[in-house]
Coordinates of C-alpha atoms and ligand atoms in Angstrom, one line a residue:
M1 CA -0.4 0.5 -0.3
V2 CA 3.0 2.1 0.8
R3 CA 4.8 1.8 -1.9
R4 CA 1.7 2.4 -4.3
L5 CA 1.2 5.5 -2.2
I6 CA 4.7 5.5 -3.3
W7 CA 5.2 5.2 -6.8
L8 CA 1.9 7.1 -7.5
A9 CA 3.3 10.2 -6.0
L10 CA 6.5 9.9 -7.8
A11 CA 4.3 9.9 -10.9
A12 CA 2.0 12.8 -9.9
S13 CA 5.7 15.1 -9.6
V14 CA 7.0 13.3 -13.2
V15 CA 3.0 14.7 -14.5
V16 CA 3.5 18.0 -12.3
A17 CA 7.5 19.3 -13.8
A18 CA 7.0 18.2 -17.2
M19 CA 3.6 20.3 -16.9
F20 CA 6.6 23.3 -15.3
V21 CA 9.1 22.7 -16.7
P22 CA 8.6 24.3 -20.1
A23 CA 6.6 27.1 -18.3
L24 CA 9.3 27.7 -16.4
R25 CA 11.5 28.4 -19.5
W26 CA 9.1 30.5 -20.8
L27 CA 8.5 32.5 -17.1
L28 CA 12.1 32.9 -17.1
W29 CA 12.4 34.4 -20.5
S30 CA 14.2 38.1 -20.6
W31 CA 14.9 39.8 -23.1
E32 CA 18.1 39.2 -25.9
A33 CA 20.7 43.0 -26.2
N34 CA 22.0 43.6 -30.0
P35 CA 23.7 47.1 -30.7
I36 CA 20.7 49.2 -31.5
L37 CA 18.5 48.7 -28.2
R38 CA 21.9 49.1 -26.0
G39 CA 22.7 52.4 -27.8
R40 CA 18.6 53.7 -27.1
L41 CA 19.9 52.6 -23.7
V42 CA 23.1 54.0 -23.2
A43 CA 21.1 57.5 -24.7
E44 CA 17.8 57.6 -22.1
R45 CA 20.6 56.9 -19.4
N46 CA 22.7 59.7 -21.1
G47 CA 20.8 62.7 -21.6
C48 CA 21.1 63.0 -25.2
L49 CA 16.4 62.3 -25.6
N50 CA 16.6 65.2 -23.8
C51 CA 17.6 68.0 -26.7
H52 CA 16.8 65.1 -29.0
L53 CA 13.6 64.5 -29.0
M54 CA 11.8 66.8 -27.8
P55 CA 8.2 66.3 -26.7
G56 CA 5.8 66.5 -29.3
S57 CA 7.8 66.3 -32.7
G58 CA 9.3 69.9 -32.7
E59 CA 12.6 70.7 -32.8
L60 CA 14.3 72.8 -29.6
S61 CA 15.4 76.3 -30.9
N62 CA 19.0 77.5 -30.8
P63 CA 19.8 80.8 -31.9
G64 CA 23.3 81.1 -33.2
S65 CA 23.4 78.0 -34.1
R66 CA 23.7 76.3 -37.9
W67 CA 21.0 75.4 -39.1
G68 CA 18.7 76.9 -35.7
T69 CA 18.4 73.4 -33.5
V70 CA 19.4 70.9 -31.6
P71 CA 18.7 68.3 -34.9
R72 CA 15.2 65.7 -33.2
F73 CA 16.5 62.2 -34.2
G74 CA 15.0 60.3 -36.5
A75 CA 13.8 63.8 -38.4
G76 CA 16.0 63.7 -41.4
N77 CA 18.7 66.0 -40.3
A78 CA 22.0 64.1 -40.1
M79 CA 22.7 64.4 -43.5
M80 CA 23.4 68.4 -42.7
Y81 CA 25.8 67.9 -39.6
A82 CA 27.3 63.9 -40.3
G83 CA 27.2 61.6 -43.7
S84 CA 29.5 58.9 -41.5
R85 CA 29.5 56.5 -39.0
E86 CA 33.3 58.3 -37.6
E87 CA 31.9 61.7 -37.9
L88 CA 28.9 60.7 -35.7
E89 CA 30.9 58.9 -33.3
E90 CA 33.3 62.6 -33.2
F91 CA 30.3 64.4 -32.3
I92 CA 29.6 62.1 -29.5
R93 CA 32.8 62.0 -27.6
F94 CA 34.2 65.5 -28.9
G95 CA 31.0 67.4 -29.3
A96 CA 31.9 68.2 -33.3
P97 CA 33.4 66.0 -36.4
Q98 CA 37.3 67.0 -35.9
E99 CA 36.8 68.9 -39.0
W100 CA 34.4 71.8 -37.4
L101 CA 36.8 71.9 -34.5
A102 CA 39.1 72.8 -36.9
D103 CA 38.3 75.8 -38.2
E104 CA 38.4 78.3 -36.3
S105 CA 35.4 80.7 -37.6
V106 CA 33.8 77.0 -36.5
R107 CA 34.8 76.7 -33.3
A108 CA 33.5 80.8 -32.3
R109 CA 30.2 79.8 -33.6
L110 CA 30.0 77.1 -31.5
A111 CA 31.4 79.0 -28.4
S112 CA 28.8 81.9 -28.9
Q113 CA 25.6 79.3 -29.7
H114 CA 22.6 78.9 -26.8
L115 CA 23.2 75.2 -27.4
R116 CA 26.2 73.1 -27.4
M117 CA 26.7 69.6 -28.5
P118 CA 28.0 68.4 -24.7
A119 CA 31.7 66.4 -25.4
Y120 CA 31.2 62.0 -23.7
E121 CA 34.5 61.3 -24.4
G122 CA 35.7 60.4 -20.9
R123 CA 32.2 60.0 -19.0
L124 CA 31.2 56.2 -21.8
T125 CA 33.0 53.6 -22.7
D126 CA 34.9 53.1 -25.8
A127 CA 31.7 49.6 -26.2
E128 CA 29.2 52.5 -25.0
I129 CA 29.7 55.0 -28.3
R130 CA 30.3 51.7 -30.3
D131 CA 26.4 51.4 -29.0
L132 CA 25.8 54.7 -29.2
V133 CA 27.4 55.5 -32.6
T134 CA 25.4 51.7 -34.0
Y135 CA 21.7 53.0 -32.7
V136 CA 22.6 56.7 -34.0
A137 CA 23.5 55.8 -37.9
A138 CA 20.1 54.1 -37.5
V139 CA 17.5 56.6 -36.2
E140 CA 19.7 58.6 -38.3
K141 CA 19.6 56.0 -41.6
V142 CA 23.0 57.2 -42.4
D143 CA 24.2 53.3 -41.5
V144 CA 20.6 51.1 -41.6
P145 CA 20.7 47.0 -41.0
G146 CA 19.5 44.9 -43.2
N147 CA 18.0 45.8 -46.7
V148 CA 17.3 50.0 -46.5
E149 CA 15.4 49.9 -50.5
S150 CA 12.8 46.2 -49.0
E151 CA 9.0 47.0 -50.1
G152 CA 9.3 45.4 -46.3
R153 CA 10.9 48.5 -44.6
M154 CA 7.9 51.3 -46.5
V155 CA 5.0 48.4 -45.5
A156 CA 6.5 48.3 -41.9
G157 CA 7.0 51.9 -42.3
R158 CA 3.1 52.6 -43.1
Q159 CA 2.2 50.4 -41.1
G160 CA 4.0 51.8 -37.4
C161 CA 4.7 48.7 -37.0
L162 CA 8.6 49.9 -35.6
A163 CA 6.3 52.3 -32.8
C164 CA 6.1 48.9 -31.4
H165 CA 8.6 46.5 -32.0
G166 CA 11.8 49.0 -31.5
V167 CA 15.0 50.8 -34.1
E168 CA 15.3 48.6 -37.1
G169 CA 13.0 45.6 -35.1
S170 CA 15.8 45.9 -32.0
G171 CA 12.5 45.1 -29.3
G172 CA 12.7 45.9 -25.9
L173 CA 10.0 48.3 -25.6
P174 CA 7.8 48.6 -22.2
N175 CA 4.5 46.2 -22.1
P176 CA 3.6 45.9 -19.1
G177 CA 2.5 42.3 -17.5
S178 CA 3.5 40.3 -21.0
L179 CA 6.4 38.0 -21.0
G180 CA 9.5 39.8 -19.9
G181 CA 8.5 42.3 -19.1
F182 CA 8.7 43.6 -23.3
I183 CA 7.4 43.6 -26.6
P184 CA 10.9 41.5 -28.6
G185 CA 12.5 42.7 -31.8
F186 CA 12.9 41.6 -35.1
L187 CA 16.4 39.8 -33.9
G188 CA 18.0 37.7 -31.7
G189 CA 17.4 34.8 -30.1
N190 CA 13.9 36.3 -28.7
F191 CA 12.8 35.8 -32.1
D192 CA 13.3 32.8 -33.0
D193 CA 12.0 31.6 -29.3
M194 CA 8.6 33.0 -30.9
V195 CA 8.8 33.0 -34.4
L196 CA 9.3 28.8 -36.0
D197 CA 9.7 30.3 -39.9
E198 CA 7.8 32.0 -42.9
N199 CA 4.9 30.2 -41.8
E200 CA 4.5 31.3 -38.3
F201 CA 5.8 35.1 -39.4
R202 CA 2.2 35.2 -41.7
E203 CA 0.6 34.1 -38.3
W204 CA 2.4 36.6 -36.1
V205 CA 0.8 39.8 -38.5
L206 CA -2.5 38.3 -40.3
D207 CA -3.6 36.6 -36.9
G208 CA -2.0 38.5 -34.1
E209 CA 0.0 35.0 -32.6
S210 CA 0.7 32.0 -33.2
A211 CA -1.1 28.9 -34.0
R212 CA 2.0 26.8 -31.7
L213 CA 2.6 28.7 -29.4
A214 CA -1.3 28.9 -28.3
R215 CA -1.1 25.6 -27.7
N216 CA 0.5 26.9 -24.3
P217 CA -1.6 27.3 -21.6
L218 CA 0.5 29.9 -19.3
L219 CA 0.8 31.7 -23.2
R220 CA -2.5 32.1 -23.3
F221 CA -3.1 33.5 -19.7
V222 CA 0.6 36.0 -20.5
W223 CA -2.1 37.0 -22.3
R224 CA -4.5 37.9 -21.4
R225 CA -3.3 40.3 -19.1
Q226 CA -0.3 42.0 -20.7
E227 CA -1.1 45.1 -21.5
I228 CA -0.7 45.7 -25.1
S229 CA -1.3 42.8 -27.5
M230 CA 0.1 42.2 -31.7
P231 CA -2.3 43.8 -33.7
A232 CA -3.9 41.4 -36.8
Y233 CA -3.1 42.8 -39.6
R234 CA -4.5 41.0 -41.6
E235 CA -7.5 43.5 -43.1
E236 CA -4.7 46.1 -43.1
L237 CA -2.0 44.5 -45.2
A238 CA -2.7 44.0 -49.6
P239 CA -2.2 40.8 -51.2
G240 CA 1.9 40.4 -51.1
E241 CA 2.7 42.5 -48.4
V242 CA 3.4 40.3 -46.0
D243 CA 5.5 38.4 -48.1
E244 CA 7.6 41.3 -48.6
L245 CA 7.6 42.5 -44.0
W246 CA 9.3 38.7 -44.5
T247 CA 12.0 39.5 -47.0
W248 CA 13.4 42.4 -44.7
V249 CA 12.8 40.6 -41.5
V250 CA 14.9 39.0 -43.1
S251 CA 18.0 40.2 -44.5
L252 CA 17.5 42.3 -41.6
R253 CA 18.9 38.9 -39.6
E254 CA 21.6 38.1 -42.3
A255 CA 22.8 42.0 -41.4
P256 CA 26.3 41.8 -40.6
S257 CA 27.1 43.2 -36.4
P258 CA 28.3 46.6 -37.6
Ligands
HEC301 C1 22.1 70.3 -24.8 C2 21.0 69.7 -26.2 C3 22.1 68.1 -25.9 C4 22.8 67.2 -25.6 C5 22.1 66.5 -24.8 C6 22.7 66.4 -27.3 N1 23.1 66.4 -27.4 FE1 24.3 65.7 -29.6 N2 23.6 67.8 -30.5 C7 23.4 68.8 -29.7 C8 23.4 70.1 -30.3 C9 23.6 71.8 -30.0 C10 23.9 69.6 -31.9 C11 24.3 70.0 -32.7 C12 25.5 71.4 -33.3 C13 26.2 71.9 -33.6 O1 24.5 73.2 -33.7 O2 26.7 72.7 -32.9 C14 23.7 68.2 -31.8 C15 24.5 66.9 -32.4 C16 24.8 66.1 -32.8 C17 24.8 64.9 -33.9 C18 25.0 65.2 -34.7 C19 22.6 65.3 -35.8 C20 22.9 64.2 -36.0 O3 21.5 64.5 -36.0 O4 23.7 63.2 -36.9 C21 24.9 63.8 -33.0 C22 25.1 62.0 -34.0 C23 24.5 64.1 -31.4 N3 23.9 65.0 -31.2 C24 24.8 63.0 -30.8 C25 23.9 62.6 -29.3 C26 24.4 62.2 -27.9 C27 24.5 60.4 -28.5 C28 23.9 62.5 -26.8 C29 23.9 61.9 -25.9 C30 25.8 61.2 -25.2 C31 24.0 64.1 -27.6 N4 23.5 64.3 -28.7 C32 23.8 65.2 -26.6 C33 22.7 68.7 -28.4 C34 22.7 67.6 -27.8
HEC302 C1 0.6 48.3 -30.4 C2 2.0 47.5 -31.3 C3 2.8 47.0 -32.0 C4 2.4 46.8 -33.1 C5 1.9 47.9 -33.8 C6 3.1 45.9 -33.3 N1 3.2 45.0 -33.1 FE1 4.2 42.7 -34.0 N2 4.0 42.3 -31.3 C7 4.0 42.9 -30.7 C8 3.6 42.7 -29.8 C9 2.9 43.0 -27.7 C10 3.7 41.1 -29.4 C11 4.0 40.4 -28.4 C12 3.8 39.1 -28.5 C13 3.5 38.4 -27.1 O1 3.9 37.6 -26.8 O2 1.6 37.9 -26.9 C14 4.0 41.1 -30.9 C15 4.5 39.8 -31.6 C16 5.0 39.8 -33.5 C17 6.2 39.4 -33.2 C18 6.2 37.7 -34.4 C19 7.4 37.9 -31.8 C20 8.9 39.0 -32.3 O3 10.3 38.3 -31.9 O4 9.0 39.8 -32.7 C21 6.3 39.6 -35.3 C22 6.4 39.1 -35.5 C23 5.5 40.7 -35.5 N3 4.5 40.9 -33.6 C24 5.2 41.9 -36.5 C25 5.1 42.6 -36.5 C26 4.4 43.6 -37.8 C27 5.6 42.6 -39.3 C28 4.1 43.9 -37.3 C29 4.2 46.1 -38.5 C30 2.5 45.2 -39.5 C31 4.2 44.7 -35.9 N4 4.6 44.2 -35.0 C32 2.9 45.9 -35.8 C33 2.6 44.6 -30.3 C34 3.2 44.8 -32.0

C-alpha cells in the first residue's frame, strides 16, 4: 500500500514537472540585447534624448547655431551634420566633428551658440560609444542594417510596426504584464523563440498570434493579461505585403553586426 502511494506520488510529480518545466522556461524569458537597443538605452541614460527628441514633433530652438535648432533624431537631419559613422562618433566624443573643430570660425560659432552638443569623451566607455553610434546611425539613416530599399521596410513604416518593435526591429520597448515585460523585436534569440519559420511569421502578422504558441496555456494566460497585444493585420495589408515584410526581416537578421 505504502509502496503504491510512493509510486503514485512519484508519477504525479513527474506529470507536474513535465507541465511546469516548459512553462518555467517562458516565465524566465528575458530580453536579449543587440547593439541598436543597447545604444538606445545608453542614449536614454545619458540625456541624449532630452535634447534630440523633444516631446511633440518640434525641434529645440538653438539661436546662434548653423541651422537654428537642435537636430531631432529620425527627422532626416543627419545629412546636414554627419555623413558617416566616423563623424557621428566625433559628435559624440568631442561635441563636433574634427573638421569643424579645426576651423576657427566654426569654433567661434560653437562657443557663442545658445546650446552646444556636449562632449561625452571620458564619460562613456568605448563600448557604450560604439553602441550609441550604431543606434544613432540607424535612427538617422546614416547606416541602416538590412535592406534599406526593401518594400517590406516601407510596409513596416506605413503600418507603424517599429513604433512597437523598436528602431529597425531592435525590440525591447516596455509592455507591462507581458513575458519579460518587453515587446520582442525581429532580431536574435527572442525572435527565434517566437517565430520558427515564415509560416509562423505570417500567422503573427495576419492573426496577431502563432497557432503553436497559442496551444501553450501559460502563454494564453499571459496574453490575456499583457497591456499591449500584437494587432492582427489581415484586413490592413495588401496581398503580398506580408511576404515583403518577411523578406525584409530576413535581411535584418542576416545583416552583419556593425
Ligand atoms: C544640450 C543638448 C544636447 C545633448 C544633451 C546632446 N546633444 Fe547631440 N547635439 C546637440 C546640438 C546642439 C547638436 C548640433 C550641433 C550644433 O549645432 O552645434 C547636436 C548634434 C548631434 C549629432 C550630429 C547631428 C545628427 O543628428 O546626426 C549627433 C550624432 C549627436 N548630437 C548625438 C548625441 C548623443 C548620442 C547624445 C548623448 C550621448 C547627445 N547628442 C546629447 C545638442 C545636444
Ligand atoms: C501596438 C504594438 C504593435 C504593433 C503596432 C505591431 N506589433 Fe507585432 N507584436 C506586438 C507585441 C506586444 C508582440 C508580442 C506578442 C506576445 O508575446 O503576445 C508582437 C509580436 C510580433 C511578432 C512575433 C514576435 C517577435 O519576436 O517579433 C512578429 C513577427 C510581429 N509582432 C510583427 C509585427 C509586424 C510585421 C507589424 C507591423 C505590420 C507589427 N508586428 C506591429 C506589438 C505590436
